[in-house]
Structures are given as structure tokens and as C-alpha cells.
Amino acid sequence: MIFDTIATSGHEQVVFCQSKDAGLKAIIAVHNTVLGPALGGLRMWPYKNEQEALNDVLRLSRGMTYKNAVAGLNIGGGKAVIIGDPAKDKSEALFRAFGRFVNSLNGRYITAEDVGIDVNDMEWVFRETEFVTGVHQVHGGSGDPSPFTAYGTMQGLMAALQAKFGDEDVGKRAYAVQGAGHVGMEFIKLLREQGARVFVTDINPELVKRAADEFGCTAVGLDEIYDVDADVYSPCALGGTVNEKTLPRLKAKIICGAANNQLANDAIGDELEKRGILYAPDYAVNAGGVMNVSLEIDGYNRERAMRMMRTIYHNVGRIFQIARRDGIPTYKAADRMAEERIAAIGKIKLPHMGNNGPRFRVRMRGH
Ligand code: NAD
């Protein structure tokens, strides 16, 4: 049954990890390593049962293959989950036990933070393996990725403006930004620096107030964000906000934001295409975070990071080209771009030449 599932989803390897003493139950899924070692975060969540955890790790690891491929990284897709409550079940032993399992894969899988995991947890994982990214800056890590994600989102936005309106003048347009959190607030700041009109909403009123007071945005209600007169709708909070209910209300001609899984389903992506609304695919636009951590592998450098973020402009532009070339919606074109790159690079990797494994620069362990 598991083999059938992973054969269908195309996974290379799924590792079940348990340590009774440490209370660890984890699953590591390596989806595809054609482009390089599988990189993807570790999620800790109180899954209802093992099947739910397995489904999640399979879905998320496959998503990382596509995201990393479109980002132009020499990195494959993977992900890990720990079954447990992040508020109650964390311990040094748990994360060190997990780290030992990661180490046993010898670089086929590289971990990072995801939902429920913070930089302090990663310190414990890092004690046991070097195959970790997202470690603290004091160890040569890359720190908070949010400003980079926001800057990358800006690059995706410019590609979308160019494709839709024939110019990249960010300041000329109006934006509906949903979510003024770590990425959203940085994004708002960049938009306002260019003089753009920005409508903003967030469930946290303090963040909305800050966006209004500090950056001069127009505050709107949580539900009102779908009705404002904006050229661009920018989801920077949760997924699934472009759906059957919200789509008829949107006046925007472009959807471009940092949130993951913005489209409720594929049919919505087809509908956007029909209505002439240009969707800049989320995982191409928000790749700044994974680009940033990937640079830790051969020595983190901020300038290289900023340079890499700018490639998002070309990646998103290329997706629009593929959509036109093949007459398909942009969400499908993003997947096609990933598949084409994996196929092309896979062909140049002849078996007798071997693969280049990750070569981490020496980083400092301990506090
Ligand atoms: P965050 O938690 O800092 O910000 C999210 C904000 O959205 C919060 O302020 C929250 O109050 C608000 N929010 C939640 N529900 C809302 C709703 N219904 N309406 C309006 N606001 C709502 O998270 P973040 O790091 O800024 O990430 C934002 C999104 O971008 C997430 O979907 C995340 O998965 C995605 N993303 C983030 C990064 C990164 O580098 N942080 C990278 C890639 C993708």
C-alpha cells in the first residue's frame, strides 16, 4: 500500500524514524534528488494519526521538488515531519534523535525549519548532523528569510506587471495586501517606497495600525480586502484565499503574493485564466526563503542572496512564456517548467560521472 502510494507520487525514499526513549516518531520523505540533495523543512504537528502524517510529508516533499526546480537551485525536494505537539513534546533528546536519522542519510536529505520548529530546535539537530540549514547566524546560518522572501515577491510582481501591463512601474498601481506579518510588512514597505497605493488587512489590529501609521497604507476590514479597487491582489497570510467565493469579488488583474497554496483548487486556476487575471504562481514567487537557506550549503553570503532573489523575475517570466507557448494556465506552466528542468538536467548527469553531493563549509557547532 505504501509502495503503491509512493510509486504514484514518484518518491525515491521514505524513511520512518522512531526512538522510544526520545519519544520520536518522524517520517522523512525524499521525493527527487535528480537536481541535487533533497532540501525541505521539518514540520512538527499533532497529527491525528500516522496516515495523516504520511500524506502531509508526501505532499509537502513533492511540492519542494517543484519549488526548488523552478527556483533554479541544484537541489531536490524533501520534507520531514515529527508527530507531536510543538507546545508540549519538544526536548533536546527528541531533536538530537531526529538529527541522527538525518545524518544517517548522509546528505541525501537536508533539513530546515518549518511549521512548529524554530531556530533553537535546529541547534539540537545541528549537534548531530551538518545536513541542516536555517541555523542561527552565529553558526554561519542565514537568519530570518522573510525580508528576502518579500524582496523576491517584488521581483515576481515586476515580471507580472510587465506581462500584464507592459511596464514594471510598481508605484503606478494599487495593491490589496492580505497579511502584514513577517513577509507582508516587508513587502508593504517595498511597495510604499515606490509610492504605490496599498490597502492592507490582518487579523492582528496592531499590525494593520503599524502599516497605516508607519507606511501610510489604507486599512481595510478582513473581508473587505476582496472588494477593494486594486490592480494586484497579494495574499501574504494563509493559503486557499482565491476560491469560488472570493474570485467573483476580485477586481485585480494580477494575483501575486508570498502565501503558499493560494489557489483553493486547480479549477480556480483555470477560471483565473478565463477571466484574464494573471496568476504569478505562489511557489515561484515565494522561493526567496528556500533560496536563502540553500546558500548556507556552500557558505552564506548576503550579496549572493540578493542576487539570487532577482532571478525570481526571470523564473516567473519564463513561466508566463511557457503558458503562452503551450496554451495552458500559469499554475500548470510552473509545474511544466519544473518537470522540463528536471528532465533536462537528469539527462546530462551520466551515471559513470557520479553526482555531486552537498559539500558544507565548516560551520561552528555549539553555543
Ligand atoms: P506570519 O505569520 O508572520 O504572517 C502572517 C500574517 O497573516 C499574520 O500577521 C497573521 O495575523 C495574518 N493573518 C492570518 N490569517 C489572516 C486572515 N484571514 N486575514 C488577514 N490576515 C491574516 O507569516 P509569514 O512568515 O509572513 O508568512 C506569510 C505567508 O508566506 C505564509 O503563507 C507562509 O507560508 C508564506 N511564506 C513565507 C516565507 C518566509 O520567508 N517567511 C517563505 C515562503 C512562503
mmCIF file with all atom_site columns, C-alpha atoms in Angstrom, residues 112-255:
data_model
loop_
_atom_site.group_PDB
_atom_site.id
_atom_site.type_symbol
_atom_site.label_atom_id
_atom_site.label_alt_id
_atom_site.label_comp_id
_atom_site.label_asym_id
_atom_site.label_entity_id
_atom_site.label_seq_id
_atom_site.pdbx_PDB_ins_code
_atom_site.Cartn_x
_atom_site.Cartn_y
_atom_site.Cartn_z
_atom_site.occupancy
_atom_site.B_iso_or_equiv
_atom_site.pdbx_formal_charge
_atom_site.auth_seq_id
_atom_site.auth_comp_id
_atom_site.auth_asym_id
_atom_site.auth_atom_id
_atom_site.pdbx_PDB_model_num
ATOM 1   C CA . ALA A 1 112 ? 15.402  23.268 7.857   1.00 0.00 ? 112 ALA A CA 1
ATOM 2   C CA . GLU A 1 113 ? 12.659  24.925 9.927   1.00 0.00 ? 113 GLU A CA 1
ATOM 3   C CA . ASP A 1 114 ? 9.008   24.658 9.035   1.00 0.00 ? 114 ASP A CA 1
ATOM 4   C CA . VAL A 1 115 ? 5.738   24.961 10.972  1.00 0.00 ? 115 VAL A CA 1
ATOM 5   C CA . GLY A 1 116 ? 6.199   24.256 14.706  1.00 0.00 ? 116 GLY A CA 1
ATOM 6   C CA . ILE A 1 117 ? 10.001  24.399 14.585  1.00 0.00 ? 117 ILE A CA 1
ATOM 7   C CA . ASP A 1 118 ? 12.289  27.286 15.495  1.00 0.00 ? 118 ASP A CA 1
ATOM 8   C CA . VAL A 1 119 ? 15.958  28.098 15.292  1.00 0.00 ? 119 VAL A CA 1
ATOM 9   C CA . ASN A 1 120 ? 16.590  26.780 18.822  1.00 0.00 ? 120 ASN A CA 1
ATOM 10  C CA . ASP A 1 121 ? 15.256  23.341 17.908  1.00 0.00 ? 121 ASP A CA 1
ATOM 11  C CA . MET A 1 122 ? 17.583  23.351 14.922  1.00 0.00 ? 122 MET A CA 1
ATOM 12  C CA . GLU A 1 123 ? 20.542  23.893 17.252  1.00 0.00 ? 123 GLU A CA 1
ATOM 13  C CA . TRP A 1 124 ? 19.913  20.422 18.681  1.00 0.00 ? 124 TRP A CA 1
ATOM 14  C CA . VAL A 1 125 ? 19.567  18.863 15.249  1.00 0.00 ? 125 VAL A CA 1
ATOM 15  C CA . PHE A 1 126 ? 22.788  20.591 14.235  1.00 0.00 ? 126 PHE A CA 1
ATOM 16  C CA . ARG A 1 127 ? 24.596  18.891 17.146  1.00 0.00 ? 127 ARG A CA 1
ATOM 17  C CA . GLU A 1 128 ? 24.100  15.560 15.408  1.00 0.00 ? 128 GLU A CA 1
ATOM 18  C CA . THR A 1 129 ? 24.358  16.378 11.718  1.00 0.00 ? 129 THR A CA 1
ATOM 19  C CA . GLU A 1 130 ? 25.747  19.007 9.397   1.00 0.00 ? 130 GLU A CA 1
ATOM 20  C CA . PHE A 1 131 ? 22.873  18.450 6.950   1.00 0.00 ? 131 PHE A CA 1
ATOM 21  C CA . VAL A 1 132 ? 20.850  21.329 8.379   1.00 0.00 ? 132 VAL A CA 1
ATOM 22  C CA . THR A 1 133 ? 20.052  24.785 7.071   1.00 0.00 ? 133 THR A CA 1
ATOM 23  C CA . GLY A 1 134 ? 18.295  27.633 8.812   1.00 0.00 ? 134 GLY A CA 1
ATOM 24  C CA . VAL A 1 135 ? 20.721  27.516 11.717  1.00 0.00 ? 135 VAL A CA 1
ATOM 25  C CA . HIS A 1 136 ? 21.390  30.674 13.676  1.00 0.00 ? 136 HIS A CA 1
ATOM 26  C CA . GLN A 1 137 ? 23.540  33.394 12.152  1.00 0.00 ? 137 GLN A CA 1
ATOM 27  C CA . VAL A 1 138 ? 26.178  32.904 14.856  1.00 0.00 ? 138 VAL A CA 1
ATOM 28  C CA . HIS A 1 139 ? 26.885  29.499 13.301  1.00 0.00 ? 139 HIS A CA 1
ATOM 29  C CA . GLY A 1 140 ? 27.143  30.896 9.782   1.00 0.00 ? 140 GLY A CA 1
ATOM 30  C CA . GLY A 1 141 ? 23.426  30.435 9.140   1.00 0.00 ? 141 GLY A CA 1
ATOM 31  C CA . SER A 1 142 ? 21.217  32.744 7.103   1.00 0.00 ? 142 SER A CA 1
ATOM 32  C CA . GLY A 1 143 ? 18.817  34.081 9.764   1.00 0.00 ? 143 GLY A CA 1
ATOM 33  C CA . ASP A 1 144 ? 15.236  35.231 9.156   1.00 0.00 ? 144 ASP A CA 1
ATOM 34  C CA . PRO A 1 145 ? 14.306  34.637 5.494   1.00 0.00 ? 145 PRO A CA 1
ATOM 35  C CA . SER A 1 146 ? 11.255  36.951 5.485   1.00 0.00 ? 146 SER A CA 1
ATOM 36  C CA . PRO A 1 147 ? 12.915  40.120 4.105   1.00 0.00 ? 147 PRO A CA 1
ATOM 37  C CA . PHE A 1 148 ? 14.375  38.032 1.297   1.00 0.00 ? 148 PHE A CA 1
ATOM 38  C CA . THR A 1 149 ? 11.036  36.431 0.568   1.00 0.00 ? 149 THR A CA 1
ATOM 39  C CA . ALA A 1 150 ? 9.481   39.906 0.397   1.00 0.00 ? 150 ALA A CA 1
ATOM 40  C CA . TYR A 1 151 ? 12.204  41.148 -1.949  1.00 0.00 ? 151 TYR A CA 1
ATOM 41  C CA . GLY A 1 152 ? 11.753  38.029 -4.099  1.00 0.00 ? 152 GLY A CA 1
ATOM 42  C CA . THR A 1 153 ? 7.993   38.600 -4.176  1.00 0.00 ? 153 THR A CA 1
ATOM 43  C CA . MET A 1 154 ? 8.737   42.077 -5.502  1.00 0.00 ? 154 MET A CA 1
ATOM 44  C CA . GLN A 1 155 ? 10.725  40.549 -8.375  1.00 0.00 ? 155 GLN A CA 1
ATOM 45  C CA . GLY A 1 156 ? 7.843   38.207 -9.212  1.00 0.00 ? 156 GLY A CA 1
ATOM 46  C CA . LEU A 1 157 ? 5.483   41.177 -9.090  1.00 0.00 ? 157 LEU A CA 1
ATOM 47  C CA . MET A 1 158 ? 7.571   43.155 -11.589 1.00 0.00 ? 158 MET A CA 1
ATOM 48  C CA . ALA A 1 159 ? 7.561   40.213 -14.004 1.00 0.00 ? 159 ALA A CA 1
ATOM 49  C CA . ALA A 1 160 ? 3.766   40.023 -13.672 1.00 0.00 ? 160 ALA A CA 1
ATOM 50  C CA . LEU A 1 161 ? 3.307   43.784 -14.183 1.00 0.00 ? 161 LEU A CA 1
ATOM 51  C CA . GLN A 1 162 ? 5.469   43.602 -17.292 1.00 0.00 ? 162 GLN A CA 1
ATOM 52  C CA . ALA A 1 163 ? 3.473   40.686 -18.688 1.00 0.00 ? 163 ALA A CA 1
ATOM 53  C CA . LYS A 1 164 ? 0.069   42.204 -17.907 1.00 0.00 ? 164 LYS A CA 1
ATOM 54  C CA . PHE A 1 165 ? 0.533   45.936 -18.383 1.00 0.00 ? 165 PHE A CA 1
ATOM 55  C CA . GLY A 1 166 ? 3.718   46.169 -20.456 1.00 0.00 ? 166 GLY A CA 1
ATOM 56  C CA . ASP A 1 167 ? 5.596   48.153 -17.808 1.00 0.00 ? 167 ASP A CA 1
ATOM 57  C CA . GLU A 1 168 ? 7.135   47.410 -14.424 1.00 0.00 ? 168 GLU A CA 1
ATOM 58  C CA . ASP A 1 169 ? 6.178   50.598 -12.679 1.00 0.00 ? 169 ASP A CA 1
ATOM 59  C CA . VAL A 1 170 ? 5.232   49.274 -9.247  1.00 0.00 ? 170 VAL A CA 1
ATOM 60  C CA . GLY A 1 171 ? 4.328   52.740 -7.948  1.00 0.00 ? 171 GLY A CA 1
ATOM 61  C CA . LYS A 1 172 ? 1.660   53.336 -10.592 1.00 0.00 ? 172 LYS A CA 1
ATOM 62  C CA . ARG A 1 173 ? -0.628  50.572 -9.304  1.00 0.00 ? 173 ARG A CA 1
ATOM 63  C CA . ALA A 1 174 ? -2.844  49.826 -6.303  1.00 0.00 ? 174 ALA A CA 1
ATOM 64  C CA . TYR A 1 175 ? -2.377  46.726 -4.145  1.00 0.00 ? 175 TYR A CA 1
ATOM 65  C CA . ALA A 1 176 ? -4.552  44.699 -1.782  1.00 0.00 ? 176 ALA A CA 1
ATOM 66  C CA . VAL A 1 177 ? -2.183  43.062 0.700   1.00 0.00 ? 177 VAL A CA 1
ATOM 67  C CA . GLN A 1 178 ? -3.691  40.368 2.911   1.00 0.00 ? 178 GLN A CA 1
ATOM 68  C CA . GLY A 1 179 ? -1.484  39.746 5.940   1.00 0.00 ? 179 GLY A CA 1
ATOM 69  C CA . ALA A 1 180 ? 1.057   42.180 7.381   1.00 0.00 ? 180 ALA A CA 1
ATOM 70  C CA . GLY A 1 181 ? 3.229   39.603 9.124   1.00 0.00 ? 181 GLY A CA 1
ATOM 71  C CA . HIS A 1 182 ? 6.923   38.916 8.649   1.00 0.00 ? 182 HIS A CA 1
ATOM 72  C CA . VAL A 1 183 ? 6.807   38.865 4.855   1.00 0.00 ? 183 VAL A CA 1
ATOM 73  C CA . GLY A 1 184 ? 3.724   41.052 4.325   1.00 0.00 ? 184 GLY A CA 1
ATOM 74  C CA . MET A 1 185 ? 5.070   44.021 6.312   1.00 0.00 ? 185 MET A CA 1
ATOM 75  C CA . GLU A 1 186 ? 8.380   43.971 4.447   1.00 0.00 ? 186 GLU A CA 1
ATOM 76  C CA . PHE A 1 187 ? 6.520   43.730 1.160   1.00 0.00 ? 187 PHE A CA 1
ATOM 77  C CA . ILE A 1 188 ? 4.290   46.675 2.080   1.00 0.00 ? 188 ILE A CA 1
ATOM 78  C CA . LYS A 1 189 ? 7.389   48.692 2.913   1.00 0.00 ? 189 LYS A CA 1
ATOM 79  C CA . LEU A 1 190 ? 8.894   47.970 -0.514  1.00 0.00 ? 190 LEU A CA 1
ATOM 80  C CA . LEU A 1 191 ? 5.634   48.868 -2.262  1.00 0.00 ? 191 LEU A CA 1
ATOM 81  C CA . ARG A 1 192 ? 5.317   52.142 -0.386  1.00 0.00 ? 192 ARG A CA 1
ATOM 82  C CA . GLU A 1 193 ? 8.949   53.044 -1.107  1.00 0.00 ? 193 GLU A CA 1
ATOM 83  C CA . GLN A 1 194 ? 7.904   53.116 -4.751  1.00 0.00 ? 194 GLN A CA 1
ATOM 84  C CA . GLY A 1 195 ? 4.866   55.257 -3.967  1.00 0.00 ? 195 GLY A CA 1
ATOM 85  C CA . ALA A 1 196 ? 2.239   52.569 -4.572  1.00 0.00 ? 196 ALA A CA 1
ATOM 86  C CA . ARG A 1 197 ? -1.259  52.790 -3.107  1.00 0.00 ? 197 ARG A CA 1
ATOM 87  C CA . VAL A 1 198 ? -1.641  49.925 -0.612  1.00 0.00 ? 198 VAL A CA 1
ATOM 88  C CA . PHE A 1 199 ? -4.768  48.528 1.059   1.00 0.00 ? 199 PHE A CA 1
ATOM 89  C CA . VAL A 1 200 ? -3.947  46.279 3.984   1.00 0.00 ? 200 VAL A CA 1
ATOM 90  C CA . THR A 1 201 ? -5.692  43.884 6.332   1.00 0.00 ? 201 THR A CA 1
ATOM 91  C CA . ASP A 1 202 ? -4.612  41.484 9.079   1.00 0.00 ? 202 ASP A CA 1
ATOM 92  C CA . ILE A 1 203 ? -6.328  39.664 11.950  1.00 0.00 ? 203 ILE A CA 1
ATOM 93  C CA . ASN A 1 204 ? -3.861  41.424 14.223  1.00 0.00 ? 204 ASN A CA 1
ATOM 94  C CA . PRO A 1 205 ? -5.056  45.062 14.514  1.00 0.00 ? 205 PRO A CA 1
ATOM 95  C CA . GLU A 1 206 ? -1.655  46.234 15.769  1.00 0.00 ? 206 GLU A CA 1
ATOM 96  C CA . LEU A 1 207 ? -0.018  45.189 12.527  1.00 0.00 ? 207 LEU A CA 1
ATOM 97  C CA . VAL A 1 208 ? -2.682  46.976 10.493  1.00 0.00 ? 208 VAL A CA 1
ATOM 98  C CA . LYS A 1 209 ? -2.166  50.106 12.595  1.00 0.00 ? 209 LYS A CA 1
ATOM 99  C CA . ARG A 1 210 ? 1.584   49.919 12.040  1.00 0.00 ? 210 ARG A CA 1
ATOM 100 C CA . ALA A 1 211 ? 1.119   49.531 8.280   1.00 0.00 ? 211 ALA A CA 1
ATOM 101 C CA . ALA A 1 212 ? -1.155  52.580 8.289   1.00 0.00 ? 212 ALA A CA 1
ATOM 102 C CA . ASP A 1 213 ? 0.823   54.805 10.693  1.00 0.00 ? 213 ASP A CA 1
ATOM 103 C CA . GLU A 1 214 ? 4.352   53.925 9.659   1.00 0.00 ? 214 GLU A CA 1
ATOM 104 C CA . PHE A 1 215 ? 3.925   53.254 5.965   1.00 0.00 ? 215 PHE A CA 1
ATOM 105 C CA . GLY A 1 216 ? 0.779   55.194 5.062   1.00 0.00 ? 216 GLY A CA 1
ATOM 106 C CA . CYS A 1 217 ? -1.349  52.238 3.931   1.00 0.00 ? 217 CYS A CA 1
ATOM 107 C CA . THR A 1 218 ? -5.153  52.260 3.847   1.00 0.00 ? 218 THR A CA 1
ATOM 108 C CA . ALA A 1 219 ? -6.525  49.865 6.485   1.00 0.00 ? 219 ALA A CA 1
ATOM 109 C CA . VAL A 1 220 ? -9.499  47.744 5.466   1.00 0.00 ? 220 VAL A CA 1
ATOM 110 C CA . GLY A 1 221 ? -11.558 45.002 7.162   1.00 0.00 ? 221 GLY A CA 1
ATOM 111 C CA . LEU A 1 222 ? -10.678 41.311 6.929   1.00 0.00 ? 222 LEU A CA 1
ATOM 112 C CA . ASP A 1 223 ? -13.383 40.536 4.401   1.00 0.00 ? 223 ASP A CA 1
ATOM 113 C CA . GLU A 1 224 ? -13.254 43.905 2.651   1.00 0.00 ? 224 GLU A CA 1
ATOM 114 C CA . ILE A 1 225 ? -9.845  43.136 1.147   1.00 0.00 ? 225 ILE A CA 1
ATOM 115 C CA . TYR A 1 226 ? -11.536 41.170 -1.669  1.00 0.00 ? 226 TYR A CA 1
ATOM 116 C CA . ASP A 1 227 ? -13.639 44.153 -2.770  1.00 0.00 ? 227 ASP A CA 1
ATOM 117 C CA . VAL A 1 228 ? -11.123 46.994 -2.877  1.00 0.00 ? 228 VAL A CA 1
ATOM 118 C CA . ASP A 1 229 ? -10.251 48.672 -6.120  1.00 0.00 ? 229 ASP A CA 1
ATOM 119 C CA . ALA A 1 230 ? -6.756  47.243 -6.530  1.00 0.00 ? 230 ALA A CA 1
ATOM 120 C CA . ASP A 1 231 ? -4.768  46.214 -9.603  1.00 0.00 ? 231 ASP A CA 1
ATOM 121 C CA . VAL A 1 232 ? -2.991  43.463 -7.701  1.00 0.00 ? 232 VAL A CA 1
ATOM 122 C CA . TYR A 1 233 ? -4.269  41.107 -5.016  1.00 0.00 ? 233 TYR A CA 1
ATOM 123 C CA . SER A 1 234 ? -1.384  39.994 -2.847  1.00 0.00 ? 234 SER A CA 1
ATOM 124 C CA . PRO A 1 235 ? -2.088  37.108 -0.454  1.00 0.00 ? 235 PRO A CA 1
ATOM 125 C CA . CYS A 1 236 ? 0.577   37.159 2.276   1.00 0.00 ? 236 CYS A CA 1
ATOM 126 C CA . ALA A 1 237 ? -1.283  35.291 5.038   1.00 0.00 ? 237 ALA A CA 1
ATOM 127 C CA . LEU A 1 238 ? -2.945  31.926 4.507   1.00 0.00 ? 238 LEU A CA 1
ATOM 128 C CA . GLY A 1 239 ? -3.500  29.568 1.607   1.00 0.00 ? 239 GLY A CA 1
ATOM 129 C CA . GLY A 1 240 ? -6.754  28.894 -0.259  1.00 0.00 ? 240 GLY A CA 1
ATOM 130 C CA . THR A 1 241 ? -7.950  32.504 -0.315  1.00 0.00 ? 241 THR A CA 1
ATOM 131 C CA . VAL A 1 242 ? -8.525  32.506 -4.068  1.00 0.00 ? 242 VAL A CA 1
ATOM 132 C CA . ASN A 1 243 ? -11.672 30.392 -4.214  1.00 0.00 ? 243 ASN A CA 1
ATOM 133 C CA . GLU A 1 244 ? -15.223 30.210 -5.639  1.00 0.00 ? 244 GLU A CA 1
ATOM 134 C CA . LYS A 1 245 ? -16.475 32.789 -3.140  1.00 0.00 ? 245 LYS A CA 1
ATOM 135 C CA . THR A 1 246 ? -13.691 35.364 -3.406  1.00 0.00 ? 246 THR A CA 1
ATOM 136 C CA . LEU A 1 247 ? -12.868 35.194 -7.119  1.00 0.00 ? 247 LEU A CA 1
ATOM 137 C CA . PRO A 1 248 ? -16.056 36.921 -8.384  1.00 0.00 ? 248 PRO A CA 1
ATOM 138 C CA . ARG A 1 249 ? -15.337 39.787 -5.989  1.00 0.00 ? 249 ARG A CA 1
ATOM 139 C CA . LEU A 1 250 ? -11.740 40.475 -7.015  1.00 0.00 ? 250 LEU A CA 1
ATOM 140 C CA . LYS A 1 251 ? -11.159 43.481 -9.253  1.00 0.00 ? 251 LYS A CA 1
ATOM 141 C CA . ALA A 1 252 ? -7.438  42.833 -9.531  1.00 0.00 ? 252 ALA A CA 1
ATOM 142 C CA . LYS A 1 253 ? -5.831  41.911 -12.845 1.00 0.00 ? 253 LYS A CA 1
ATOM 143 C CA . ILE A 1 254 ? -2.880  40.206 -11.160 1.00 0.00 ? 254 ILE A CA 1
ATOM 144 C CA . ILE A 1 255 ? -2.536  37.821 -8.220  1.00 0.00 ? 255 ILE A CA 1
#
